[in-house]
């Protein structure tokens, strides 16, 4: 790891902290940032590959929505490489997709992988056996989430799987406070200072909007999924699967 790849975006006092955006300044430090900020991130990525192995059918489509630098795409590809499936890696950050393109070129694979620059709310999902929303739904405006989950449900084939990984909100407030403090301790243990933690918190306020597990499961059921359950949680981060 060079200094250029280490997340120090919030290390200096910024005065008025600007809202967080996925621009070029984030791309090079992104892997370090997400690994040191999200407890359980690597476990969730590894299990995304495991779930792909179980759910991805030949000649079907997989969607990695909010793909960033393609961690989930690469985990899926590793497990499904002989199935003639197509992966659509979708993000609305051109900076992320430019870097992902160079990463994919350096790791050739049999599975066709198409990069799509678009808002995940504006794409059509078709013939899908797996759809992945790893830490992306949390950035979608609250009033667009049901429409997005419905369109994913519509585009999934029967028995297809949706993975949703998110930062979570908890009730009552005392429980939310405890899990938030444990998360902040995790970040301190990963080398972030109190200043970095508090400025990042300001930057993502109202940009990243977490919901409770109950809200996620209710929405999945309302949209028609026959089953939905968390399969992993560490503090206030977790991952759910939903099956059509
Ligand atoms: C991983 N899944 O490594 N449409 C398209 N892309 C979006 C939208 C949207 N409406 N909103 C946000 N993004 C990855 C990590 S990061 C999570 C995902 C994080 C994109 C945004 O540009 C960014 O690349 C990604 O979603 C969220 O497992 O940084 O906490």
Short mmCIF file of C-alpha atoms and ligand atoms in Angstrom, two decimals:
data_model
loop_
_atom_site.label_atom_id
_atom_site.label_comp_id
_atom_site.label_asym_id
_atom_site.label_seq_id
_atom_site.Cartn_x
_atom_site.Cartn_y
_atom_site.Cartn_z
CA UNK A 1 0.00 0.00 0.00
CA UNK A 2 1.42 3.40 -1.01
CA UNK A 3 0.36 6.68 0.61
CA UNK A 4 -1.57 7.40 -2.61
CA UNK A 5 -3.80 4.40 -2.00
CA UNK A 6 -4.44 5.12 1.69
CA UNK A 7 -7.70 6.82 2.64
CA UNK A 8 -6.72 10.15 4.17
CA UNK A 9 -9.56 12.19 2.60
CA UNK A 10 -10.74 13.44 6.00
CA UNK A 11 -7.40 13.50 7.86
CA UNK A 12 -7.01 17.31 7.86
CA UNK A 13 -9.58 19.72 9.38
CA UNK A 14 -11.85 20.76 6.49
CA UNK A 15 -13.94 23.47 8.14
CA UNK A 16 -17.26 23.04 6.38
CA UNK A 17 -17.16 19.36 5.30
CA UNK A 18 -18.40 18.91 1.71
CA UNK A 19 -20.96 16.17 0.93
CA UNK A 20 -19.42 12.86 -0.08
CA UNK A 21 -19.26 12.10 -3.84
CA UNK A 22 -17.74 9.16 -5.72
CA UNK A 23 -15.34 11.24 -7.84
CA UNK A 24 -11.76 10.72 -8.96
CA UNK A 25 -10.36 11.61 -5.51
CA UNK A 26 -12.12 8.55 -4.07
CA UNK A 27 -11.21 5.99 -6.75
CA UNK A 28 -7.59 5.23 -5.82
CA UNK A 29 -8.24 5.04 -2.09
CA UNK A 30 -11.60 3.22 -2.43
CA UNK A 31 -10.43 -0.34 -1.64
CA UNK A 32 -8.58 0.88 1.49
CA UNK A 33 -11.53 3.05 2.54
CA UNK A 34 -14.19 0.33 2.28
CA UNK A 35 -12.00 -2.38 3.89
CA UNK A 36 -11.17 -0.14 6.89
CA UNK A 37 -14.68 1.32 7.21
CA UNK A 38 -17.07 -1.61 6.78
CA UNK A 39 -16.74 -4.44 9.30
CA UNK A 40 -17.32 -7.75 7.52
CA UNK A 41 -16.82 -6.28 4.02
CA UNK A 42 -14.44 -9.01 2.79
CA UNK A 43 -16.66 -11.75 4.25
CA UNK A 44 -19.65 -10.35 2.37
CA UNK A 45 -17.68 -10.15 -0.90
CA UNK A 46 -16.42 -13.73 -0.50
CA UNK A 47 -19.94 -15.00 0.18
CA UNK A 48 -21.28 -13.08 -2.81
CA UNK A 49 -19.08 -15.46 -4.84
CA UNK A 50 -20.42 -18.44 -2.92
CA UNK A 51 -24.03 -17.38 -3.53
CA UNK A 52 -23.24 -16.78 -7.22
CA UNK A 53 -22.01 -20.36 -7.46
CA UNK A 54 -25.37 -21.56 -6.11
CA UNK A 55 -27.72 -19.26 -7.99
CA UNK A 56 -26.23 -18.26 -11.34
CA UNK A 57 -27.67 -20.33 -14.16
CA UNK A 58 -26.21 -20.80 -17.64
CA UNK A 59 -27.15 -18.15 -20.22
CA UNK A 60 -28.62 -15.84 -17.59
CA UNK A 61 -27.66 -12.32 -16.48
CA UNK A 62 -26.03 -11.15 -13.22
CA UNK A 63 -26.19 -7.52 -12.11
CA UNK A 64 -23.67 -5.83 -9.81
CA UNK A 65 -25.50 -2.57 -9.03
CA UNK A 66 -23.21 0.17 -7.71
CA UNK A 67 -20.21 -1.93 -8.71
CA UNK A 68 -17.48 0.65 -7.82
CA UNK A 69 -14.19 -1.13 -8.58
CA UNK A 70 -15.88 -4.47 -9.18
CA UNK A 71 -15.11 -6.41 -5.99
CA UNK A 72 -18.44 -8.26 -6.27
CA UNK A 73 -18.14 -8.68 -10.05
CA UNK A 74 -14.71 -10.27 -9.63
CA UNK A 75 -15.94 -12.56 -6.82
CA UNK A 76 -18.88 -13.65 -9.00
CA UNK A 77 -16.74 -14.16 -12.10
CA UNK A 78 -14.32 -16.37 -10.23
CA UNK A 79 -17.12 -18.80 -9.39
CA UNK A 80 -19.17 -18.85 -12.61
CA UNK A 81 -16.56 -18.64 -15.32
CA UNK A 82 -17.73 -21.59 -17.43
CA UNK A 83 -21.48 -20.86 -17.43
CA UNK A 84 -21.89 -18.51 -20.37
CA UNK A 85 -23.61 -15.97 -18.13
CA UNK A 86 -23.22 -12.20 -18.64
CA UNK A 87 -22.42 -9.79 -15.81
CA UNK A 88 -23.66 -6.20 -16.00
CA UNK A 89 -21.54 -4.00 -13.71
CA UNK A 90 -23.49 -0.76 -13.23
CA UNK A 91 -22.39 2.52 -11.62
CA UNK A 92 -23.15 6.20 -12.18
CA UNK A 93 -19.57 7.26 -11.38
CA UNK A 94 -17.50 7.45 -14.58
CA UNK A 95 -14.32 7.64 -12.49
CA UNK A 96 -15.12 4.26 -10.89
CA UNK A 97 -15.96 2.63 -14.23
CA UNK A 98 -12.76 3.93 -15.91
CA UNK A 99 -10.65 2.29 -13.21
CA UNK A 100 -12.78 -0.88 -13.25
CA UNK A 101 -12.18 -1.20 -16.99
CA UNK A 102 -8.41 -1.29 -16.45
CA UNK A 103 -8.81 -3.80 -13.60
CA UNK A 104 -10.91 -6.13 -15.80
CA UNK A 105 -8.45 -5.82 -18.70
CA UNK A 106 -5.65 -6.95 -16.39
CA UNK A 107 -7.66 -10.01 -15.30
CA UNK A 108 -9.13 -11.62 -18.42
CA UNK A 109 -11.96 -14.13 -17.89
CA UNK A 110 -14.40 -16.17 -19.96
CA UNK A 111 -17.51 -14.49 -18.54
CA UNK A 112 -18.67 -11.52 -20.58
CA UNK A 113 -18.69 -8.43 -18.35
CA UNK A 114 -20.44 -5.30 -19.57
CA UNK A 115 -19.83 -1.95 -17.85
CA UNK A 116 -22.89 0.28 -17.75
CA UNK A 117 -22.77 3.93 -16.72
CA UNK A 118 -26.25 4.72 -15.49
CA UNK A 119 -28.38 5.34 -12.44
CA UNK A 120 -29.36 1.91 -11.11
CA UNK A 121 -32.95 3.21 -10.84
CA UNK A 122 -33.04 3.78 -14.61
CA UNK A 123 -31.86 0.44 -15.99
CA UNK A 124 -33.94 -2.53 -17.05
CA UNK A 125 -33.18 -5.86 -15.37
CA UNK A 126 -33.86 -8.91 -17.56
CA UNK A 127 -33.28 -12.68 -17.40
CA UNK A 128 -31.47 -12.33 -14.06
CA UNK A 129 -30.43 -15.22 -11.84
CA UNK A 130 -28.50 -12.95 -9.43
CA UNK A 131 -28.71 -9.26 -8.57
CA UNK A 132 -26.24 -7.73 -6.10
CA UNK A 133 -26.71 -4.45 -4.24
CA UNK A 134 -23.59 -4.44 -2.07
CA UNK A 135 -23.65 -1.15 -0.10
CA UNK A 136 -25.49 0.78 -2.82
CA UNK A 137 -29.19 0.85 -1.91
CA UNK A 138 -28.18 3.03 1.07
CA UNK A 139 -27.35 5.86 -1.39
CA UNK A 140 -30.63 5.65 -3.34
CA UNK A 141 -33.23 8.26 -2.28
CA UNK A 142 -35.73 6.66 0.13
CA UNK A 143 -38.69 7.38 -2.12
CA UNK A 144 -37.11 5.49 -5.06
CA UNK A 145 -36.18 2.29 -3.21
CA UNK A 146 -39.50 0.41 -3.60
CA UNK A 147 -39.62 1.11 -7.32
CA UNK A 148 -36.03 -0.18 -7.68
CA UNK A 149 -36.66 -3.38 -5.69
CA UNK A 150 -39.87 -4.00 -7.70
CA UNK A 151 -38.00 -3.66 -10.98
CA UNK A 152 -35.32 -6.08 -9.72
CA UNK A 153 -38.05 -8.53 -8.70
CA UNK A 154 -39.64 -8.24 -12.14
CA UNK A 155 -36.32 -8.90 -13.92
CA UNK A 156 -35.31 -11.89 -11.79
CA UNK A 157 -36.11 -15.38 -13.03
CA UNK A 158 -38.04 -17.68 -10.66
CA UNK A 159 -35.75 -18.81 -7.79
CA UNK A 160 -33.36 -15.96 -8.64
CA UNK A 161 -31.51 -14.29 -5.78
CA UNK A 162 -31.07 -10.68 -4.67
CA UNK A 163 -28.26 -9.83 -2.24
CA UNK A 164 -28.57 -6.53 -0.34
CA UNK A 165 -25.71 -5.43 1.91
CA UNK A 166 -26.15 -2.21 3.87
CA UNK A 167 -25.30 -0.03 6.78
CA UNK A 168 -28.28 -0.49 9.11
CA UNK A 169 -30.28 1.68 11.48
CA UNK A 170 -31.54 0.19 14.77
CA UNK A 171 -34.33 0.89 17.21
CA UNK A 172 -34.48 1.88 19.97
CA UNK A 173 -32.02 4.77 19.75
CA UNK A 174 -29.91 3.31 22.63
CA UNK A 175 -29.20 0.18 20.53
CA UNK A 176 -28.37 2.32 17.48
CA UNK A 177 -25.99 4.35 19.64
CA UNK A 178 -24.25 1.21 20.97
CA UNK A 179 -23.76 -0.33 17.51
CA UNK A 180 -22.56 3.03 16.14
CA UNK A 181 -20.00 3.31 18.94
CA UNK A 182 -18.78 -0.24 18.24
CA UNK A 183 -18.43 0.70 14.55
CA UNK A 184 -16.44 3.81 15.46
CA UNK A 185 -14.16 1.71 17.68
CA UNK A 186 -13.66 -0.65 14.71
CA UNK A 187 -12.60 2.36 12.61
CA UNK A 188 -10.20 3.58 15.32
CA UNK A 189 -8.69 0.09 15.45
CA UNK A 190 -8.22 0.33 11.67
CA UNK A 191 -6.15 3.52 12.12
CA UNK A 192 -8.75 6.28 11.58
CA UNK A 193 -8.52 9.28 13.94
CA UNK A 194 -11.51 10.78 15.77
CA UNK A 195 -11.31 13.77 13.38
CA UNK A 196 -11.49 11.47 10.32
CA UNK A 197 -14.43 9.58 11.82
CA UNK A 198 -16.38 12.72 12.64
CA UNK A 199 -15.70 14.53 9.31
CA UNK A 200 -16.64 11.39 7.32
CA UNK A 201 -19.82 11.18 9.38
CA UNK A 202 -20.70 14.77 8.40
CA UNK A 203 -19.84 14.07 4.73
CA UNK A 204 -22.24 11.12 4.44
CA UNK A 205 -25.06 12.65 6.52
CA UNK A 206 -28.23 12.57 4.35
CA UNK A 207 -26.14 11.03 1.52
CA UNK A 208 -26.07 7.53 3.03
CA UNK A 209 -29.49 6.83 4.55
CA UNK A 210 -29.62 3.58 6.53
CA UNK A 211 -32.88 1.74 7.28
CA UNK A 212 -33.77 -0.98 9.78
CA UNK A 213 -33.69 -4.70 8.92
CA UNK A 214 -37.47 -4.72 9.47
CA UNK A 215 -37.95 -2.04 6.79
CA UNK A 216 -35.76 -3.92 4.30
CA UNK A 217 -37.58 -7.22 4.85
CA UNK A 218 -41.02 -5.59 4.69
CA UNK A 219 -40.14 -3.90 1.37
CA UNK A 220 -38.83 -7.18 -0.08
CA UNK A 221 -42.03 -8.98 0.94
CA UNK A 222 -44.21 -6.13 -0.37
CA UNK A 223 -42.41 -6.36 -3.73
CA UNK A 224 -43.24 -10.10 -3.95
CA UNK A 225 -40.13 -11.97 -2.77
CA UNK A 226 -41.18 -15.34 -1.38
CA UNK A 227 -38.38 -15.35 1.21
CA UNK A 228 -36.03 -12.74 2.65
CA UNK A 229 -33.58 -12.99 5.54
CA UNK A 230 -30.36 -11.52 6.89
CA UNK A 231 -27.48 -14.01 6.52
CA UNK A 232 -24.69 -11.85 8.04
CA UNK A 233 -24.32 -8.98 10.48
CA UNK A 234 -21.39 -7.26 12.18
CA UNK A 235 -22.40 -4.30 14.36
CA UNK A 236 -24.49 -1.91 12.19
CA UNK A 237 -23.60 -3.54 8.86
CA UNK A 238 -25.37 -6.54 7.44
CA UNK A 239 -26.36 -8.49 4.38
CA UNK A 240 -29.68 -10.02 3.33
CA UNK A 241 -30.71 -12.50 0.69
CA UNK A 242 -34.12 -12.52 -0.97
CA UNK A 243 -35.37 -15.28 -3.26
CA UNK A 244 -38.05 -14.82 -5.93
C1 LIG B 1 -18.39 -3.08 -3.49
N1 LIG B 1 -20.60 -2.57 -4.44
O1 LIG B 1 -17.16 -2.90 -3.50
N2 LIG B 1 -26.79 4.55 -9.51
C2 LIG B 1 -25.61 3.96 -9.82
N3 LIG B 1 -24.57 3.87 -8.95
C3 LIG B 1 -24.73 4.43 -7.74
C4 LIG B 1 -25.91 5.07 -7.36
C5 LIG B 1 -26.98 5.12 -8.29
N4 LIG B 1 -28.15 5.71 -8.00
N5 LIG B 1 -25.78 5.54 -6.08
C6 LIG B 1 -24.53 5.19 -5.70
N6 LIG B 1 -23.89 4.53 -6.69
C7 LIG B 1 -19.26 -2.03 -4.13
C8 LIG B 1 -19.31 -0.86 -3.20
S1 LIG B 1 -19.96 1.79 -2.98
C9 LIG B 1 -20.33 1.70 -1.29
C10 LIG B 1 -20.36 0.14 -3.51
C11 LIG B 1 -19.67 2.68 -0.40
C12 LIG B 1 -22.54 3.93 -6.67
C13 LIG B 1 -21.42 4.89 -6.28
O2 LIG B 1 -20.93 5.60 -7.39
C14 LIG B 1 -20.40 3.91 -5.69
O3 LIG B 1 -19.47 3.48 -6.64
C15 LIG B 1 -21.24 2.75 -5.19
O4 LIG B 1 -22.56 2.94 -5.68
C16 LIG B 1 -21.34 2.64 -3.67
O5 LIG B 1 -18.93 -4.03 -2.91
O6 LIG B 1 -18.78 3.41 -0.84
O7 LIG B 1 -20.07 2.72 0.86
#
